[in-house]
Amino acid sequence: MKSKATLLWAAAAFAAVLAAPAAVAADLTDVGYLDQAAVGALPEFQRANAQVAQYKTRLDPQFAAAMKHARNDADRQRISGEFQQKFLDKQRQVLGPLFARAQTAIAQVASNGRLSVVVDKRIVVYGGQNITKSVVDLVTGPGPVVPPASTPPPAVIGFVDQSQIDQLPKIKQANDNFLKFASDARQSALQKMQAAKNNQQQQQQIFQQYQKSLTDEQNRTLKPLVDQTRSAMANVAHQKNLILVIDRADIIYGGADITADVQNALK
């Protein structure tokens, strides 16, 4: 899911590969990867998702009826919050045990394979151990999945939680300012293009000016923070002897969380 915070993050998400390719290849033998789509496609997950979808189908008319009787914005906000909570509770009730079983299976497979980290298959181009089949066999097998006795060994891969970095005041303010600038610039460009609706060449010039203004504003307000974020991630990674830093969303198991360190470096 993209958000306004993605504007800043996109340029700095894959922060640092901090070693030569040969060193990376040698050091990443303890990295596994998982095809999460394959796990999500298991019949158990499909049935659970269908159950949640059916619940939402029953919930939607109730929500619409309740909103019709709302007297003001406060009522609407309260009703929306209540129904959203009902839906989230149902999701946790139905899917929670499955997610917990899958997570325990991942931890057990990783422990057995002496893996320090498991990442999402989508970000792997070469190397790593594919643990998908082993995880699927455990999830679909009989009986409980036993958690591993040991914790993952120290990782040379770190991760940063994008959402937490995005909430730093100066980063949030920069993104908010840019979005406001972009909205105002778009509205102004639309008005100018409407006035020049019979002049295609003029409309094209207006559009080009609009695009240039966005690029200039992005370079002025966001690029310095992108550079600072990238530098902070690289410095923290060097201090902790990490050879790679990736987004929290791509870490499934293990890894070194450097979010707080990066936040402190950016304050």
XYZ file of C-alpha atoms in Angstrom:
267
model
C 0.000 0.000 0.000
C 1.415 3.317 -1.054
C 1.100 6.366 1.108
C 2.228 9.951 1.106
C 5.232 8.874 3.136
C 6.361 6.746 0.203
C 7.459 9.931 -1.557
C 10.484 10.179 0.674
C 11.066 6.523 1.321
C 11.128 5.359 -2.306
C 14.529 6.858 -2.960
C 16.132 5.397 0.167
C 14.397 2.072 0.786
C 17.205 -0.208 -0.287
C 19.689 1.683 1.747
C 23.021 -0.011 1.470
C 24.882 -2.948 0.050
C 27.996 -2.324 2.055
C 30.436 -4.927 0.803
C 31.946 -6.205 -2.407
C 29.786 -8.709 -4.374
C 32.138 -11.591 -3.524
C 31.804 -10.880 0.199
C 28.040 -10.654 -0.087
C 27.868 -14.007 -1.852
C 30.021 -15.604 0.817
C 28.224 -14.083 3.789
C 24.644 -14.686 2.687
C 24.672 -18.480 2.788
C 22.598 -18.326 5.977
C 19.772 -16.450 4.256
C 16.512 -18.157 3.382
C 13.573 -16.955 1.367
C 9.883 -17.783 1.383
C 7.196 -17.515 -1.267
C 4.477 -15.962 0.886
C 1.991 -16.150 -1.988
C 2.332 -19.947 -1.990
C 1.600 -20.066 1.744
C -1.367 -17.722 1.318
C -2.732 -19.957 -1.454
C -2.977 -22.990 0.834
C -6.543 -24.295 1.211
C -6.523 -23.463 4.933
C -5.796 -19.801 4.202
C -8.230 -19.713 1.288
C -11.053 -21.033 3.464
C -10.224 -18.562 6.211
C -10.144 -15.642 3.783
C -13.489 -16.730 2.332
C -14.941 -16.841 5.838
C -13.696 -13.299 6.526
C -15.080 -12.104 3.188
C -18.495 -13.615 3.985
C -18.478 -11.876 7.347
C -17.731 -8.546 5.638
C -20.602 -9.154 3.192
C -22.962 -9.506 6.160
C -21.404 -6.553 7.961
C -21.607 -4.058 5.083
C -25.434 -3.640 5.090
C -25.384 -3.183 8.863
C -22.741 -0.499 8.489
C -24.717 1.293 5.772
C -27.879 1.212 7.889
C -26.064 2.572 10.924
C -24.508 5.378 8.880
C -27.952 6.460 7.643
C -28.936 7.218 11.215
C -25.750 9.145 12.000
C -26.568 12.712 13.059
C -23.190 14.319 12.582
C -19.537 13.709 11.709
C -18.776 12.537 15.232
C -21.469 9.861 14.937
C -20.152 8.766 11.550
C -16.613 8.553 12.861
C -17.725 6.532 15.884
C -19.783 4.124 13.772
C -16.980 3.700 11.269
C -14.534 2.938 14.069
C -16.875 0.411 15.682
C -17.482 -1.530 12.475
C -13.824 -1.436 11.520
C -12.978 -2.893 14.923
C -15.574 -5.658 14.444
C -13.993 -6.577 11.124
C -10.458 -6.543 12.537
C -11.565 -8.707 15.468
C -13.019 -11.244 13.037
C -9.823 -11.250 10.993
C -7.749 -11.908 14.094
C -10.128 -14.632 15.263
C -10.123 -16.511 11.942
C -6.686 -15.803 10.503
C -4.697 -15.259 13.682
C -4.150 -18.957 14.508
C -3.105 -19.683 10.922
C -0.611 -16.821 10.865
C 0.787 -17.949 14.207
C 1.189 -21.536 12.928
C 2.899 -20.320 9.766
C 5.247 -18.050 11.724
C 6.201 -20.898 14.057
C 6.819 -23.152 11.052
C 9.089 -20.526 9.514
C 11.036 -20.186 12.761
C 11.433 -23.969 13.059
C 12.622 -24.415 9.464
C 15.003 -21.476 9.815
C 16.395 -22.851 13.061
C 16.893 -26.322 11.584
C 18.700 -24.777 8.619
C 20.746 -22.438 10.836
C 19.402 -19.454 8.937
C 19.881 -16.022 10.484
C 17.219 -14.360 8.357
C 14.331 -15.219 6.024
C 13.187 -12.694 3.433
C 10.357 -12.472 0.942
C 11.022 -14.295 -2.319
C 10.084 -11.175 -4.297
C 13.328 -9.411 -3.450
C 15.636 -12.349 -4.202
C 17.308 -12.403 -7.600
C 20.065 -14.908 -6.879
C 21.209 -17.098 -3.999
C 19.625 -17.943 -0.685
C 17.796 -21.095 0.400
C 14.205 -21.619 -0.665
C 12.361 -22.846 2.445
C 8.847 -22.598 0.999
C 8.186 -26.337 0.652
C 9.460 -27.118 4.153
C 7.265 -24.405 5.647
C 4.210 -25.530 3.665
C 4.748 -29.148 4.782
C 4.814 -28.065 8.426
C 1.799 -25.773 8.133
C -0.326 -28.432 6.432
C 0.978 -31.336 8.501
C -0.811 -32.935 11.444
C -0.459 -31.846 15.020
C 0.989 -28.673 16.510
C 4.103 -26.978 15.154
C 6.762 -26.873 17.862
C 8.657 -23.576 18.262
C 12.446 -23.847 17.961
C 14.487 -23.972 21.144
C 17.087 -21.493 19.853
C 16.842 -17.921 18.613
C 18.253 -16.934 15.220
C 22.016 -16.337 15.128
C 23.292 -12.775 14.714
C 22.391 -11.457 11.284
C 24.472 -9.499 8.797
C 21.245 -8.184 7.278
C 19.425 -5.288 8.876
C 16.017 -3.791 8.304
C 14.285 -0.479 8.819
C 10.578 0.010 9.521
C 9.497 2.500 6.877
C 6.351 3.592 8.694
C 8.282 4.611 11.810
C 10.890 6.592 9.866
C 8.078 8.344 7.989
C 6.619 9.596 11.268
C 9.679 11.591 12.281
C 8.423 15.191 12.496
C 10.755 16.694 9.904
C 10.106 13.894 7.408
C 6.345 13.933 7.915
C 6.300 17.726 7.586
C 8.363 17.591 4.386
C 6.019 15.027 2.835
C 2.942 17.000 3.910
C 4.393 20.211 2.471
C 5.235 18.541 -0.803
C 1.778 17.008 -1.154
C 0.158 20.386 -0.515
C 2.446 22.022 -3.073
C 1.618 19.283 -5.599
C -2.130 19.660 -4.990
C -2.001 23.457 -5.375
C 0.187 23.201 -8.471
C -2.152 20.676 -10.052
C -5.201 22.839 -9.405
C -3.452 25.877 -10.880
C -2.347 23.898 -13.950
C -5.874 22.580 -14.528
C -7.286 26.100 -14.426
C -4.669 27.340 -16.890
C -5.274 24.391 -19.220
C -9.005 24.990 -19.112
C -8.425 28.618 -20.103
C -6.201 27.430 -22.950
C -8.476 24.597 -24.073
C -8.374 25.747 -27.677
C -4.595 25.967 -27.810
C -2.991 22.534 -27.661
C 0.563 23.878 -27.787
C -0.089 26.168 -24.847
C -1.667 23.320 -22.890
C 1.431 21.210 -23.474
C 3.645 24.032 -22.204
C 1.492 24.394 -19.093
C 1.761 20.662 -18.417
C 5.545 20.713 -18.855
C 5.822 23.677 -16.478
C 3.678 21.808 -13.962
C 5.917 18.731 -14.138
C 9.050 20.855 -13.806
C 7.643 22.630 -10.760
C 7.053 19.265 -9.062
C 10.566 18.082 -9.836
C 12.099 21.332 -8.607
C 10.080 21.241 -5.376
C 10.932 17.592 -4.808
C 14.622 18.319 -5.230
C 14.363 21.289 -2.891
C 12.339 19.753 -0.048
C 12.614 15.958 -0.250
C 15.983 15.133 -1.782
C 18.025 16.524 1.158
C 16.070 14.285 3.537
C 16.478 11.306 1.223
C 20.221 11.858 1.262
C 20.247 12.223 5.055
C 18.223 9.030 5.472
C 20.471 7.052 3.165
C 23.557 8.350 4.956
C 22.107 7.525 8.388
C 21.257 3.962 7.312
C 24.709 3.435 5.844
C 26.447 4.761 8.972
C 24.396 2.590 11.322
C 24.943 -0.443 9.103
C 28.718 0.134 9.160
C 28.682 0.471 12.949
C 26.802 -2.821 13.313
C 28.813 -4.651 10.630
C 25.772 -5.182 8.428
C 26.268 -5.831 4.740
C 22.690 -5.133 3.679
C 19.734 -3.065 4.888
C 16.230 -3.660 3.538
C 12.648 -2.653 4.250
C 10.916 -4.221 7.258
C 8.109 -5.428 4.986
C 10.515 -7.821 3.241
C 11.843 -9.441 6.434
C 9.918 -12.531 7.501
C 12.208 -13.919 10.210
C 15.356 -12.756 11.971
C 17.414 -9.777 10.871
C 18.749 -6.835 12.866
C 16.250 -4.049 13.483
C 18.095 -0.728 13.142
C 14.991 1.464 12.990
C 15.569 3.157 16.343
C 19.226 3.796 15.526
C 18.321 5.432 12.222
C 15.597 7.489 13.889
C 18.066 8.766 16.481
C 20.601 9.613 13.775
C 17.988 11.625 11.888
C 16.707 13.650 14.866
